[in-house]
Amino acid sequence: MRQPRIGLALAGGGPLGAIYEVGALCALEEAVDGLDFTACDGYIGVSAGGFIAAGLANGMTPRQLCAAFIENTAGAPDRFDPAELLQPAWAEFGERLRLLPRLLGDAAREVLLEGRSALGAIERLGRVLPTGLLSSNRFAEALTRVFARPGRTDDFRQLRHRLVLVATDLDSGEAIPFGTEGWDHVPISQAVQASAALPGLFPPVEIGGRHYVDGALKKTLHASVLLDRGLDLLICLNPLVPYESDRLSNREARSRRAKKLASKLGRPAVRALQPRIHRLVDGGLPLVLSQTFRSLIHSRLELGLRGYELSHPETDILLFEPDPRDAELFLANTFSYSQRRHLAEHAYQATRELLRERAATLQAQFARAGLTLREDVLADREARLLPAPGETRIEQALRSLRGSLAVLEARGAQHP
């Protein structure tokens, strides 16, 4: 009997996206029997999703990624240092400043001798502006060390499973699938760096004389690269969704979800019930821009998924993403790393809640790929990704014991 083929597609979303994906992946792997995210038939990652996909393809489990990226308890070189993404792009600044004397001379000549407009001269000076504020070189170097450990590789061609990392060719606008034939000679660490090079924040990454930027500019998932391999199941994670105000949602249903999440996160339920924001315009330009960006990439994702369902009807496609009424994740800074523990826990609990709500439908879809959704595992309402703040080891052990009893009780109810 043929072994079911399972693929994983991870979209981007900055540090927040990677944090969400780690929490969601941990919840999924724990709740779905037979699902091993280090043994998928293929992986595709875009932007921040490329960082997570590269780790999984190299045999790092979701829990190991959590220890490295969220808890920072992993040993060197796996332990992630956020300072690696906060280095000013001094080389870019210097290169641009070297252009200033010549550009000033050209602008003065055009205005004073050729009679051209001052506005045109000012536009010419725009070339002095850096293409990115922060350097991602140290991040790429750190990834090189991570993938140099025994059992891992920085070479696409030496991986046991297909890995594709999508970046955008800046000069052509073409989506480039690093890891596919003709593009698999590029080191994985450099491909991750290129795929996550968000214009304005990081300078474009030069590879082979071409410049590459964030893969999300062209594609949200680019999942067709995996679907063409004849998958039985494609699991997609998308961290960024447009927000739906409480005015547009079922308040009673939202209240139930809020209470459940509040209890898992150790927060008062009454706080979770309070709408964080009714009208996005009240949040000013940052929220308006965030909603606009999320709406654009999500509409492209929805269009792509509808196309995949038509072109690959033989593949079950499961999309996991935040609840659009989840103000907690919407209001979180996409590029912030400081709240990683809380947000990863939030993603973990929200994903478990989603699995419980959609269990009847998901059970059949997982079964077709030889997987089993463990509703007894989901019955453990005290399960956590990370210890609760201030929780002692004895309290952790007691919570674990209560969870095990809940699982056994649920298993007994299923098989009396």
mmCIF file of C-alpha atoms in Angstrom:
data_model
loop_
_atom_site.group_PDB
_atom_site.id
_atom_site.type_symbol
_atom_site.label_atom_id
_atom_site.label_comp_id
_atom_site.label_asym_id
_atom_site.label_seq_id
_atom_site.Cartn_x
_atom_site.Cartn_y
_atom_site.Cartn_z
ATOM 1 C CA MET A 1 0.000 0.000 0.000
ATOM 2 C CA ARG A 2 1.351 3.427 -0.996
ATOM 3 C CA GLN A 3 2.419 5.681 1.858
ATOM 4 C CA PRO A 4 0.295 8.872 1.899
ATOM 5 C CA ARG A 5 2.197 11.924 0.715
ATOM 6 C CA ILE A 6 1.916 14.996 2.935
ATOM 7 C CA GLY A 7 3.202 18.485 2.222
ATOM 8 C CA LEU A 8 3.575 21.600 4.346
ATOM 9 C CA ALA A 9 3.268 25.190 3.097
ATOM 10 C CA LEU A 10 4.185 28.081 5.399
ATOM 11 C CA ALA A 11 3.364 31.700 4.570
ATOM 12 C CA GLY A 12 5.215 34.733 5.900
ATOM 13 C CA GLY A 13 4.466 37.418 8.438
ATOM 14 C CA GLY A 14 7.700 38.651 10.025
ATOM 15 C CA PRO A 15 8.749 37.465 13.482
ATOM 16 C CA LEU A 16 5.071 37.356 14.479
ATOM 17 C CA GLY A 17 4.397 34.931 11.622
ATOM 18 C CA ALA A 18 7.217 32.620 12.677
ATOM 19 C CA ILE A 19 6.035 32.748 16.307
ATOM 20 C CA TYR A 20 2.474 31.861 15.291
ATOM 21 C CA GLU A 21 3.659 28.995 13.099
ATOM 22 C CA VAL A 22 5.794 27.447 15.836
ATOM 23 C CA GLY A 23 2.869 27.457 18.269
ATOM 24 C CA ALA A 24 0.414 26.115 15.688
ATOM 25 C CA LEU A 25 2.799 23.387 14.476
ATOM 26 C CA CYS A 26 3.345 22.153 18.035
ATOM 27 C CA ALA A 27 -0.411 21.960 18.594
ATOM 28 C CA LEU A 28 -1.011 20.112 15.318
ATOM 29 C CA GLU A 29 1.753 17.551 15.754
ATOM 30 C CA GLU A 30 0.617 16.737 19.297
ATOM 31 C CA ALA A 31 -3.043 16.331 18.326
ATOM 32 C CA VAL A 32 -2.688 14.427 15.032
ATOM 33 C CA ASP A 33 -1.450 10.868 15.390
ATOM 34 C CA GLY A 34 0.986 9.889 12.628
ATOM 35 C CA LEU A 35 1.867 13.481 11.703
ATOM 36 C CA ASP A 36 5.614 14.124 11.751
ATOM 37 C CA PHE A 37 6.554 17.570 10.509
ATOM 38 C CA THR A 38 10.180 16.494 10.038
ATOM 39 C CA ALA A 39 9.167 13.779 7.557
ATOM 40 C CA CYS A 40 6.833 15.551 5.133
ATOM 41 C CA ASP A 41 7.121 14.719 1.456
ATOM 42 C CA GLY A 42 7.837 18.373 0.720
ATOM 43 C CA TYR A 43 8.062 21.816 2.269
ATOM 44 C CA ILE A 44 7.548 25.270 0.864
ATOM 45 C CA GLY A 45 8.247 28.458 2.782
ATOM 46 C CA VAL A 46 7.747 32.111 1.947
ATOM 47 C CA SER A 47 9.403 34.926 3.917
ATOM 48 C CA ALA A 48 9.355 34.085 7.658
ATOM 49 C CA GLY A 49 7.761 30.735 6.786
ATOM 50 C CA GLY A 50 10.964 29.849 4.950
ATOM 51 C CA PHE A 51 12.943 30.039 8.183
ATOM 52 C CA ILE A 52 10.592 27.536 9.864
ATOM 53 C CA ALA A 53 10.362 25.284 6.790
ATOM 54 C CA ALA A 54 14.152 25.100 6.489
ATOM 55 C CA GLY A 55 14.446 24.023 10.120
ATOM 56 C CA LEU A 56 11.792 21.303 9.758
ATOM 57 C CA ALA A 57 13.328 19.992 6.532
ATOM 58 C CA ASN A 58 16.615 19.711 8.419
ATOM 59 C CA GLY A 59 15.040 17.495 11.069
ATOM 60 C CA MET A 60 14.317 20.112 13.742
ATOM 61 C CA THR A 61 10.994 19.265 15.405
ATOM 62 C CA PRO A 62 8.422 21.971 16.219
ATOM 63 C CA ARG A 63 9.342 21.610 19.891
ATOM 64 C CA GLN A 64 13.031 22.072 19.074
ATOM 65 C CA LEU A 65 12.180 25.185 17.074
ATOM 66 C CA CYS A 66 10.195 26.391 20.062
ATOM 67 C CA ALA A 67 13.188 25.889 22.355
ATOM 68 C CA ALA A 68 15.464 27.713 19.907
ATOM 69 C CA PHE A 69 13.220 30.553 18.753
ATOM 70 C CA ILE A 70 10.624 31.061 21.513
ATOM 71 C CA GLU A 71 12.136 29.891 24.796
ATOM 72 C CA ASN A 72 15.780 30.511 23.854
ATOM 73 C CA THR A 73 16.754 27.462 25.929
ATOM 74 C CA ALA A 74 18.445 25.535 23.110
ATOM 75 C CA GLY A 75 22.208 25.227 23.119
ATOM 76 C CA ALA A 76 24.471 27.019 20.675
ATOM 77 C CA PRO A 77 24.279 27.398 17.738
ATOM 78 C CA ASP A 78 20.530 26.655 17.667
ATOM 79 C CA ARG A 79 19.565 29.335 20.176
ATOM 80 C CA PHE A 80 18.180 32.349 18.313
ATOM 81 C CA ASP A 81 19.489 35.792 19.217
ATOM 82 C CA PRO A 82 17.089 38.578 18.114
ATOM 83 C CA ALA A 83 20.061 40.946 17.965
ATOM 84 C CA GLU A 84 21.041 39.171 14.754
ATOM 85 C CA LEU A 85 18.106 40.880 13.019
ATOM 86 C CA LEU A 86 18.707 44.307 14.557
ATOM 87 C CA GLN A 87 22.103 45.155 13.061
ATOM 88 C CA PRO A 88 22.100 48.450 11.116
ATOM 89 C CA ALA A 89 22.884 48.033 7.427
ATOM 90 C CA TRP A 90 26.140 49.994 7.682
ATOM 91 C CA ALA A 91 27.475 48.697 4.372
ATOM 92 C CA GLU A 92 24.307 49.821 2.587
ATOM 93 C CA PHE A 93 24.445 53.230 4.271
ATOM 94 C CA GLY A 94 28.078 53.699 3.251
ATOM 95 C CA GLU A 95 27.474 52.639 -0.345
ATOM 96 C CA ARG A 96 24.602 55.104 -0.706
ATOM 97 C CA LEU A 97 26.495 57.994 0.905
ATOM 98 C CA ARG A 98 29.363 57.516 -1.538
ATOM 99 C CA LEU A 99 26.905 58.417 -4.308
ATOM 100 C CA LEU A 100 25.971 61.735 -2.700
ATOM 101 C CA PRO A 101 28.739 64.041 -4.057
ATOM 102 C CA ARG A 102 28.222 62.937 -7.651
ATOM 103 C CA LEU A 103 24.429 63.108 -7.414
ATOM 104 C CA LEU A 104 24.579 66.593 -5.877
ATOM 105 C CA GLY A 105 26.813 67.723 -8.737
ATOM 106 C CA ASP A 106 24.496 66.238 -11.354
ATOM 107 C CA ALA A 107 21.451 67.837 -9.725
ATOM 108 C CA ALA A 108 23.116 71.260 -9.560
ATOM 109 C CA ARG A 109 24.167 71.066 -13.209
ATOM 110 C CA GLU A 110 20.651 70.116 -14.325
ATOM 111 C CA VAL A 111 19.045 73.000 -12.431
ATOM 112 C CA LEU A 112 21.619 75.752 -12.990
ATOM 113 C CA LEU A 113 22.929 74.971 -16.470
ATOM 114 C CA GLU A 114 20.218 72.922 -18.181
ATOM 115 C CA GLY A 115 17.213 74.712 -16.699
ATOM 116 C CA ARG A 116 15.486 71.586 -15.421
ATOM 117 C CA SER A 117 13.052 71.694 -12.507
ATOM 118 C CA ALA A 118 14.251 71.511 -8.920
ATOM 119 C CA LEU A 119 11.721 68.751 -8.296
ATOM 120 C CA GLY A 120 13.413 66.533 -10.863
ATOM 121 C CA ALA A 121 16.757 67.168 -9.222
ATOM 122 C CA ILE A 122 15.369 66.199 -5.823
ATOM 123 C CA GLU A 123 13.997 62.969 -7.294
ATOM 124 C CA ARG A 124 17.483 62.135 -8.534
ATOM 125 C CA LEU A 125 18.763 62.446 -4.968
ATOM 126 C CA GLY A 126 16.392 59.635 -3.970
ATOM 127 C CA ARG A 127 19.108 57.211 -5.039
ATOM 128 C CA VAL A 128 20.980 58.172 -1.867
ATOM 129 C CA LEU A 129 18.279 56.626 0.327
ATOM 130 C CA PRO A 130 19.213 53.130 1.597
ATOM 131 C CA THR A 131 17.185 50.180 0.337
ATOM 132 C CA GLY A 132 17.000 48.760 3.845
ATOM 133 C CA LEU A 133 17.630 49.901 7.402
ATOM 134 C CA LEU A 134 18.770 46.608 8.934
ATOM 135 C CA SER A 135 21.269 43.996 7.796
ATOM 136 C CA SER A 136 20.256 40.329 7.664
ATOM 137 C CA ASN A 137 23.815 39.089 7.067
ATOM 138 C CA ARG A 138 24.388 37.985 10.661
ATOM 139 C CA PHE A 139 21.089 36.093 10.568
ATOM 140 C CA ALA A 140 22.224 34.212 7.443
ATOM 141 C CA GLU A 141 25.567 33.456 9.081
ATOM 142 C CA ALA A 142 23.793 32.097 12.162
ATOM 143 C CA LEU A 143 21.649 29.844 9.967
ATOM 144 C CA THR A 144 24.794 28.569 8.253
ATOM 145 C CA ARG A 145 26.094 27.447 11.653
ATOM 146 C CA VAL A 146 22.751 25.860 12.595
ATOM 147 C CA PHE A 147 22.640 23.836 9.379
ATOM 148 C CA ALA A 148 26.283 22.801 9.736
ATOM 149 C CA ARG A 149 25.483 20.571 12.716
ATOM 150 C CA PRO A 150 25.657 16.782 12.189
ATOM 151 C CA GLY A 151 22.586 15.423 10.445
ATOM 152 C CA ARG A 152 21.737 18.784 8.882
ATOM 153 C CA THR A 153 22.775 20.501 5.684
ATOM 154 C CA ASP A 154 22.855 23.926 4.053
ATOM 155 C CA ASP A 155 22.559 22.275 0.630
ATOM 156 C CA PHE A 156 19.093 21.744 -0.879
ATOM 157 C CA ARG A 157 20.396 18.754 -2.838
ATOM 158 C CA GLN A 158 21.435 16.855 0.292
ATOM 159 C CA LEU A 159 18.077 17.075 2.090
ATOM 160 C CA ARG A 160 15.999 13.919 2.475
ATOM 161 C CA HIS A 161 12.829 15.803 1.539
ATOM 162 C CA ARG A 162 12.067 18.501 -1.003
ATOM 163 C CA LEU A 163 12.377 22.067 0.308
ATOM 164 C CA VAL A 164 11.376 25.125 -1.719
ATOM 165 C CA LEU A 165 11.962 28.690 -0.536
ATOM 166 C CA VAL A 166 10.352 31.454 -2.567
ATOM 167 C CA ALA A 167 11.922 34.880 -3.139
ATOM 168 C CA THR A 168 11.159 37.624 -5.658
ATOM 169 C CA ASP A 169 13.612 38.735 -8.341
ATOM 170 C CA LEU A 170 13.669 42.502 -7.816
ATOM 171 C CA ASP A 171 14.538 43.363 -11.427
ATOM 172 C CA SER A 172 11.912 41.153 -13.082
ATOM 173 C CA GLY A 173 9.215 40.697 -10.419
ATOM 174 C CA GLU A 174 9.409 36.949 -11.005
ATOM 175 C CA ALA A 175 8.839 34.486 -8.153
ATOM 176 C CA ILE A 176 12.000 32.369 -7.788
ATOM 177 C CA PRO A 177 11.620 28.891 -6.182
ATOM 178 C CA PHE A 178 15.004 28.220 -4.595
ATOM 179 C CA GLY A 179 15.469 24.485 -4.109
ATOM 180 C CA THR A 180 13.952 23.456 -7.436
ATOM 181 C CA GLU A 181 16.049 22.326 -10.393
ATOM 182 C CA GLY A 182 18.306 25.138 -11.538
ATOM 183 C CA TRP A 183 17.960 26.951 -8.221
ATOM 184 C CA ASP A 184 19.132 24.261 -5.804
ATOM 185 C CA HIS A 185 22.804 25.306 -5.850
ATOM 186 C CA VAL A 186 22.066 28.326 -3.659
ATOM 187 C CA PRO A 187 22.773 27.677 0.060
ATOM 188 C CA ILE A 188 19.602 27.217 2.118
ATOM 189 C CA SER A 189 20.691 29.914 4.566
ATOM 190 C CA GLN A 190 21.066 32.443 1.751
ATOM 191 C CA ALA A 191 17.723 31.458 0.243
ATOM 192 C CA VAL A 192 16.039 32.008 3.636
ATOM 193 C CA GLN A 193 17.709 35.424 3.846
ATOM 194 C CA ALA A 194 16.486 36.382 0.359
ATOM 195 C CA SER A 195 12.954 35.097 0.919
ATOM 196 C CA ALA A 196 12.612 37.235 4.071
ATOM 197 C CA ALA A 197 14.259 40.436 2.745
ATOM 198 C CA LEU A 198 11.305 42.793 3.194
ATOM 199 C CA PRO A 199 11.989 45.935 1.122
ATOM 200 C CA GLY A 200 12.628 48.988 3.255
ATOM 201 C CA LEU A 201 13.548 46.912 6.286
ATOM 202 C CA PHE A 202 16.307 44.728 4.800
ATOM 203 C CA PRO A 203 18.350 45.447 1.650
ATOM 204 C CA PRO A 204 17.858 43.104 -1.313
ATOM 205 C CA VAL A 205 20.058 40.005 -1.191
ATOM 206 C CA GLU A 206 22.472 39.602 -4.079
ATOM 207 C CA ILE A 207 22.832 36.056 -5.421
ATOM 208 C CA GLY A 208 24.657 35.345 -8.663
ATOM 209 C CA GLY A 209 24.554 38.978 -9.758
ATOM 210 C CA ARG A 210 20.764 39.290 -9.257
ATOM 211 C CA HIS A 211 18.942 40.930 -6.372
ATOM 212 C CA TYR A 212 16.153 39.193 -4.465
ATOM 213 C CA VAL A 213 13.560 40.408 -1.978
ATOM 214 C CA ASP A 214 10.716 38.998 0.125
ATOM 215 C CA GLY A 215 8.866 36.165 -1.597
ATOM 216 C CA ALA A 216 5.518 37.424 -0.286
ATOM 217 C CA LEU A 217 5.635 40.304 -2.772
ATOM 218 C CA LYS A 218 4.684 37.872 -5.516
ATOM 219 C CA LYS A 219 3.230 34.802 -3.817
ATOM 220 C CA THR A 220 1.523 34.125 -0.490
ATOM 221 C CA LEU A 221 2.091 30.342 -0.539
ATOM 222 C CA HIS A 222 3.234 29.257 -4.042
ATOM 223 C CA ALA A 223 1.915 25.806 -3.124
ATOM 224 C CA SER A 224 1.597 24.571 -6.714
ATOM 225 C CA VAL A 225 5.276 23.568 -6.586
ATOM 226 C CA LEU A 226 4.343 20.911 -4.010
ATOM 227 C CA LEU A 227 0.895 20.031 -5.339
ATOM 228 C CA ASP A 228 2.393 19.047 -8.683
ATOM 229 C CA ARG A 229 4.214 16.253 -6.836
ATOM 230 C CA GLY A 230 0.922 14.414 -6.291
ATOM 231 C CA LEU A 231 0.230 15.033 -2.620
ATOM 232 C CA ASP A 232 -2.609 13.427 -0.694
ATOM 233 C CA LEU A 233 -2.697 16.194 1.911
ATOM 234 C CA LEU A 234 -1.317 19.721 1.957
ATOM 235 C CA ILE A 235 -1.269 21.513 5.309
ATOM 236 C CA CYS A 236 -1.027 25.302 4.963
ATOM 237 C CA LEU A 237 -0.318 27.824 7.722
ATOM 238 C CA ASN A 238 -1.016 31.516 7.173
ATOM 239 C CA PRO A 239 -0.261 33.818 10.126
ATOM 240 C CA LEU A 240 -1.727 37.100 8.823
ATOM 241 C CA VAL A 241 -5.456 37.596 8.316
ATOM 242 C CA PRO A 242 -7.531 40.791 8.037
ATOM 243 C CA TYR A 243 -9.377 41.693 11.209
ATOM 244 C CA GLU A 244 -13.152 41.452 11.550
ATOM 245 C CA SER A 245 -14.573 43.941 14.022
ATOM 246 C CA ASP A 246 -17.004 42.771 16.715
ATOM 247 C CA ARG A 247 -19.676 44.756 14.913
ATOM 248 C CA LEU A 248 -19.493 42.227 12.087
ATOM 249 C CA SER A 249 -19.310 39.040 14.142
ATOM 250 C CA ASN A 250 -21.511 36.837 16.266
ATOM 251 C CA ARG A 251 -20.821 38.227 19.730
ATOM 252 C CA GLU A 252 -22.061 35.158 21.581
ATOM 253 C CA ALA A 253 -19.777 32.833 19.608
ATOM 254 C CA ARG A 254 -16.870 35.206 20.085
ATOM 255 C CA SER A 255 -17.517 35.368 23.792
ATOM 256 C CA ARG A 256 -17.264 31.604 24.117
ATOM 257 C CA ARG A 257 -13.953 31.565 22.245
ATOM 258 C CA ALA A 258 -12.647 34.453 24.313
ATOM 259 C CA LYS A 259 -13.499 32.736 27.583
ATOM 260 C CA LYS A 260 -11.763 29.541 26.522
ATOM 261 C CA LEU A 261 -8.607 31.294 25.387
ATOM 262 C CA ALA A 262 -8.554 33.510 28.450
ATOM 263 C CA SER A 263 -8.587 30.510 30.742
ATOM 264 C CA LYS A 264 -5.696 28.877 28.866
ATOM 265 C CA LEU A 265 -3.577 32.017 28.888
ATOM 266 C CA GLY A 266 -4.164 32.753 32.542
ATOM 267 C CA ARG A 267 -6.042 35.979 31.864
ATOM 268 C CA PRO A 268 -9.335 37.159 33.343
ATOM 269 C CA ALA A 269 -12.184 36.206 31.033
ATOM 270 C CA VAL A 270 -13.784 39.603 31.454
ATOM 271 C CA ARG A 271 -10.739 41.225 29.852
ATOM 272 C CA ALA A 272 -10.890 38.876 26.876
ATOM 273 C CA LEU A 273 -14.546 39.707 26.355
ATOM 274 C CA GLN A 274 -13.848 43.392 25.897
ATOM 275 C CA PRO A 275 -13.533 44.312 22.199
ATOM 276 C CA ARG A 276 -10.022 45.641 21.707
ATOM 277 C CA ILE A 277 -11.142 47.976 18.923
ATOM 278 C CA HIS A 278 -14.515 48.544 17.237
ATOM 279 C CA ARG A 279 -13.409 50.672 14.301
ATOM 280 C CA LEU A 280 -9.962 50.262 12.815
ATOM 281 C CA VAL A 281 -9.879 53.884 11.708
ATOM 282 C CA ASP A 282 -9.734 54.831 15.397
ATOM 283 C CA GLY A 283 -6.342 53.133 15.558
ATOM 284 C CA GLY A 284 -4.870 55.583 13.080
ATOM 285 C CA LEU A 285 -2.550 54.957 10.153
ATOM 286 C CA PRO A 286 -0.724 51.894 11.569
ATOM 287 C CA LEU A 287 -3.930 49.843 11.881
ATOM 288 C CA VAL A 288 -5.265 51.053 8.539
ATOM 289 C CA LEU A 289 -2.039 50.037 6.798
ATOM 290 C CA SER A 290 -1.943 46.701 8.635
ATOM 291 C CA GLN A 291 -5.506 45.911 7.602
ATOM 292 C CA THR A 292 -4.783 46.940 4.010
ATOM 293 C CA PHE A 293 -1.663 44.762 3.781
ATOM 294 C CA ARG A 294 -3.381 41.784 5.372
ATOM 295 C CA SER A 295 -6.421 42.125 3.132
ATOM 296 C CA LEU A 296 -4.279 42.231 -0.004
ATOM 297 C CA ILE A 297 -2.215 39.154 0.787
ATOM 298 C CA HIS A 298 -5.205 37.220 2.134
ATOM 299 C CA SER A 299 -7.359 37.878 -0.945
ATOM 300 C CA ARG A 300 -4.471 36.582 -3.048
ATOM 301 C CA LEU A 301 -4.264 33.514 -0.800
ATOM 302 C CA GLU A 302 -7.996 32.817 -1.109
ATOM 303 C CA LEU A 303 -7.804 33.125 -4.886
ATOM 304 C CA GLY A 304 -4.829 30.775 -5.005
ATOM 305 C CA LEU A 305 -6.503 28.148 -2.809
ATOM 306 C CA ARG A 306 -9.614 28.148 -4.999
ATOM 307 C CA GLY A 307 -7.374 27.583 -8.000
ATOM 308 C CA TYR A 308 -5.525 24.745 -6.256
ATOM 309 C CA GLU A 309 -8.809 23.004 -5.409
ATOM 310 C CA LEU A 310 -9.772 23.078 -9.086
ATOM 311 C CA SER A 311 -6.382 22.084 -10.482
ATOM 312 C CA HIS A 312 -5.611 19.419 -7.848
ATOM 313 C CA PRO A 313 -8.955 17.932 -6.755
ATOM 314 C CA GLU A 314 -7.230 14.752 -5.595
ATOM 315 C CA THR A 315 -5.419 16.611 -2.784
ATOM 316 C CA ASP A 316 -7.025 17.601 0.518
ATOM 317 C CA ILE A 317 -5.899 21.140 1.362
ATOM 318 C CA LEU A 318 -6.156 22.229 4.997
ATOM 319 C CA LEU A 319 -5.608 25.872 5.883
ATOM 320 C CA PHE A 320 -4.860 26.886 9.468
ATOM 321 C CA GLU A 321 -4.781 30.564 10.345
ATOM 322 C CA PRO A 322 -5.808 32.885 13.197
ATOM 323 C CA ASP A 323 -9.455 33.636 13.837
ATOM 324 C CA PRO A 324 -10.195 36.910 11.995
ATOM 325 C CA ARG A 325 -11.801 38.209 15.219
ATOM 326 C CA ASP A 326 -8.612 37.575 17.203
ATOM 327 C CA ALA A 327 -7.648 41.112 18.228
ATOM 328 C CA GLU A 328 -4.695 39.788 20.240
ATOM 329 C CA LEU A 329 -2.791 38.659 17.164
ATOM 330 C CA PHE A 330 -3.986 41.489 14.934
ATOM 331 C CA LEU A 331 -2.792 44.193 17.316
ATOM 332 C CA ALA A 332 0.543 42.472 17.977
ATOM 333 C CA ASN A 333 3.508 44.140 16.300
ATOM 334 C CA THR A 334 4.369 42.049 13.232
ATOM 335 C CA PHE A 335 8.064 42.736 13.733
ATOM 336 C CA SER A 336 8.170 42.447 17.520
ATOM 337 C CA TYR A 337 9.958 39.582 19.245
ATOM 338 C CA SER A 338 9.523 40.642 22.866
ATOM 339 C CA GLN A 339 6.074 39.046 23.340
ATOM 340 C CA ARG A 340 7.071 35.774 21.699
ATOM 341 C CA ARG A 341 6.265 33.494 24.657
ATOM 342 C CA HIS A 342 2.768 34.843 25.143
ATOM 343 C CA LEU A 343 1.964 34.946 21.413
ATOM 344 C CA ALA A 344 3.296 31.420 20.787
ATOM 345 C CA GLU A 345 1.150 30.149 23.651
ATOM 346 C CA HIS A 346 -1.795 32.055 22.206
ATOM 347 C CA ALA A 347 -1.282 30.427 18.797
ATOM 348 C CA TYR A 348 -0.945 26.984 20.408
ATOM 349 C CA GLN A 349 -4.190 27.323 22.374
ATOM 350 C CA ALA A 350 -6.094 28.881 19.464
ATOM 351 C CA THR A 351 -5.048 26.027 17.161
ATOM 352 C CA ARG A 352 -6.149 23.393 19.683
ATOM 353 C CA GLU A 353 -9.490 25.168 20.014
ATOM 354 C CA LEU A 354 -9.869 25.251 16.234
ATOM 355 C CA LEU A 355 -9.131 21.513 16.035
ATOM 356 C CA ARG A 356 -11.832 20.828 18.621
ATOM 357 C CA GLU A 357 -14.365 22.984 16.785
ATOM 358 C CA ARG A 358 -13.645 21.412 13.380
ATOM 359 C CA ALA A 359 -13.007 17.868 14.604
ATOM 360 C CA ALA A 360 -15.886 16.255 12.701
ATOM 361 C CA THR A 361 -14.695 17.608 9.347
ATOM 362 C CA LEU A 362 -10.974 17.334 9.968
ATOM 363 C CA GLN A 363 -11.162 13.744 11.188
ATOM 364 C CA ALA A 364 -12.240 12.511 7.744
ATOM 365 C CA GLN A 365 -9.681 14.651 5.904
ATOM 366 C CA PHE A 366 -6.823 13.492 8.107
ATOM 367 C CA ALA A 367 -7.984 9.875 7.806
ATOM 368 C CA ARG A 368 -7.659 9.966 4.014
ATOM 369 C CA ALA A 369 -3.957 10.689 4.539
ATOM 370 C CA GLY A 370 -3.535 7.910 7.097
ATOM 371 C CA LEU A 371 -3.636 10.287 10.072
ATOM 372 C CA THR A 372 -5.867 10.363 13.144
ATOM 373 C CA LEU A 373 -7.081 13.433 14.965
ATOM 374 C CA ARG A 374 -6.702 12.588 18.658
ATOM 375 C CA GLU A 375 -9.829 14.003 20.246
ATOM 376 C CA ASP A 376 -8.753 12.408 23.523
ATOM 377 C CA VAL A 377 -5.561 14.490 23.428
ATOM 378 C CA LEU A 378 -7.611 17.603 22.699
ATOM 379 C CA ALA A 379 -9.741 16.792 25.746
ATOM 380 C CA ASP A 380 -6.815 17.869 27.912
ATOM 381 C CA ARG A 381 -7.900 21.453 28.562
ATOM 382 C CA GLU A 382 -4.849 22.181 30.681
ATOM 383 C CA ALA A 383 -2.229 21.418 28.039
ATOM 384 C CA ARG A 384 0.213 24.258 27.443
ATOM 385 C CA LEU A 385 3.017 24.958 25.043
ATOM 386 C CA LEU A 386 5.054 26.632 27.784
ATOM 387 C CA PRO A 387 4.826 26.670 31.573
ATOM 388 C CA ALA A 388 2.493 29.327 32.931
ATOM 389 C CA PRO A 389 4.243 32.434 34.272
ATOM 390 C CA GLY A 390 5.405 31.723 37.812
ATOM 391 C CA GLU A 391 4.378 28.062 37.641
ATOM 392 C CA THR A 392 6.588 25.818 39.797
ATOM 393 C CA ARG A 393 7.778 22.371 38.735
ATOM 394 C CA ILE A 394 5.383 20.744 41.189
ATOM 395 C CA GLU A 395 2.504 22.728 39.711
ATOM 396 C CA GLN A 396 3.624 21.725 36.211
ATOM 397 C CA ALA A 397 3.664 18.068 37.257
ATOM 398 C CA LEU A 398 0.190 18.306 38.784
ATOM 399 C CA ARG A 399 -1.145 20.013 35.667
ATOM 400 C CA SER A 400 0.405 17.299 33.509
ATOM 401 C CA LEU A 401 -1.170 14.620 35.700
ATOM 402 C CA ARG A 402 -4.603 16.228 35.447
ATOM 403 C CA GLY A 403 -4.173 16.400 31.691
ATOM 404 C CA SER A 404 -3.231 12.723 31.469
ATOM 405 C CA LEU A 405 -6.299 11.782 33.483
ATOM 406 C CA ALA A 406 -8.466 13.865 31.167
ATOM 407 C CA VAL A 407 -7.002 12.069 28.140
ATOM 408 C CA LEU A 408 -7.614 8.660 29.725
ATOM 409 C CA GLU A 409 -11.169 9.636 30.611
ATOM 410 C CA ALA A 410 -11.845 10.808 27.057
ATOM 411 C CA ARG A 411 -10.317 7.628 25.647
ATOM 412 C CA GLY A 412 -12.551 5.561 27.914
ATOM 413 C CA ALA A 413 -15.606 7.462 26.756
ATOM 414 C CA GLN A 414 -14.687 6.769 23.118
ATOM 415 C CA HIS A 415 -14.143 3.049 23.764
ATOM 416 C CA PRO A 416 -16.401 2.039 26.684
#
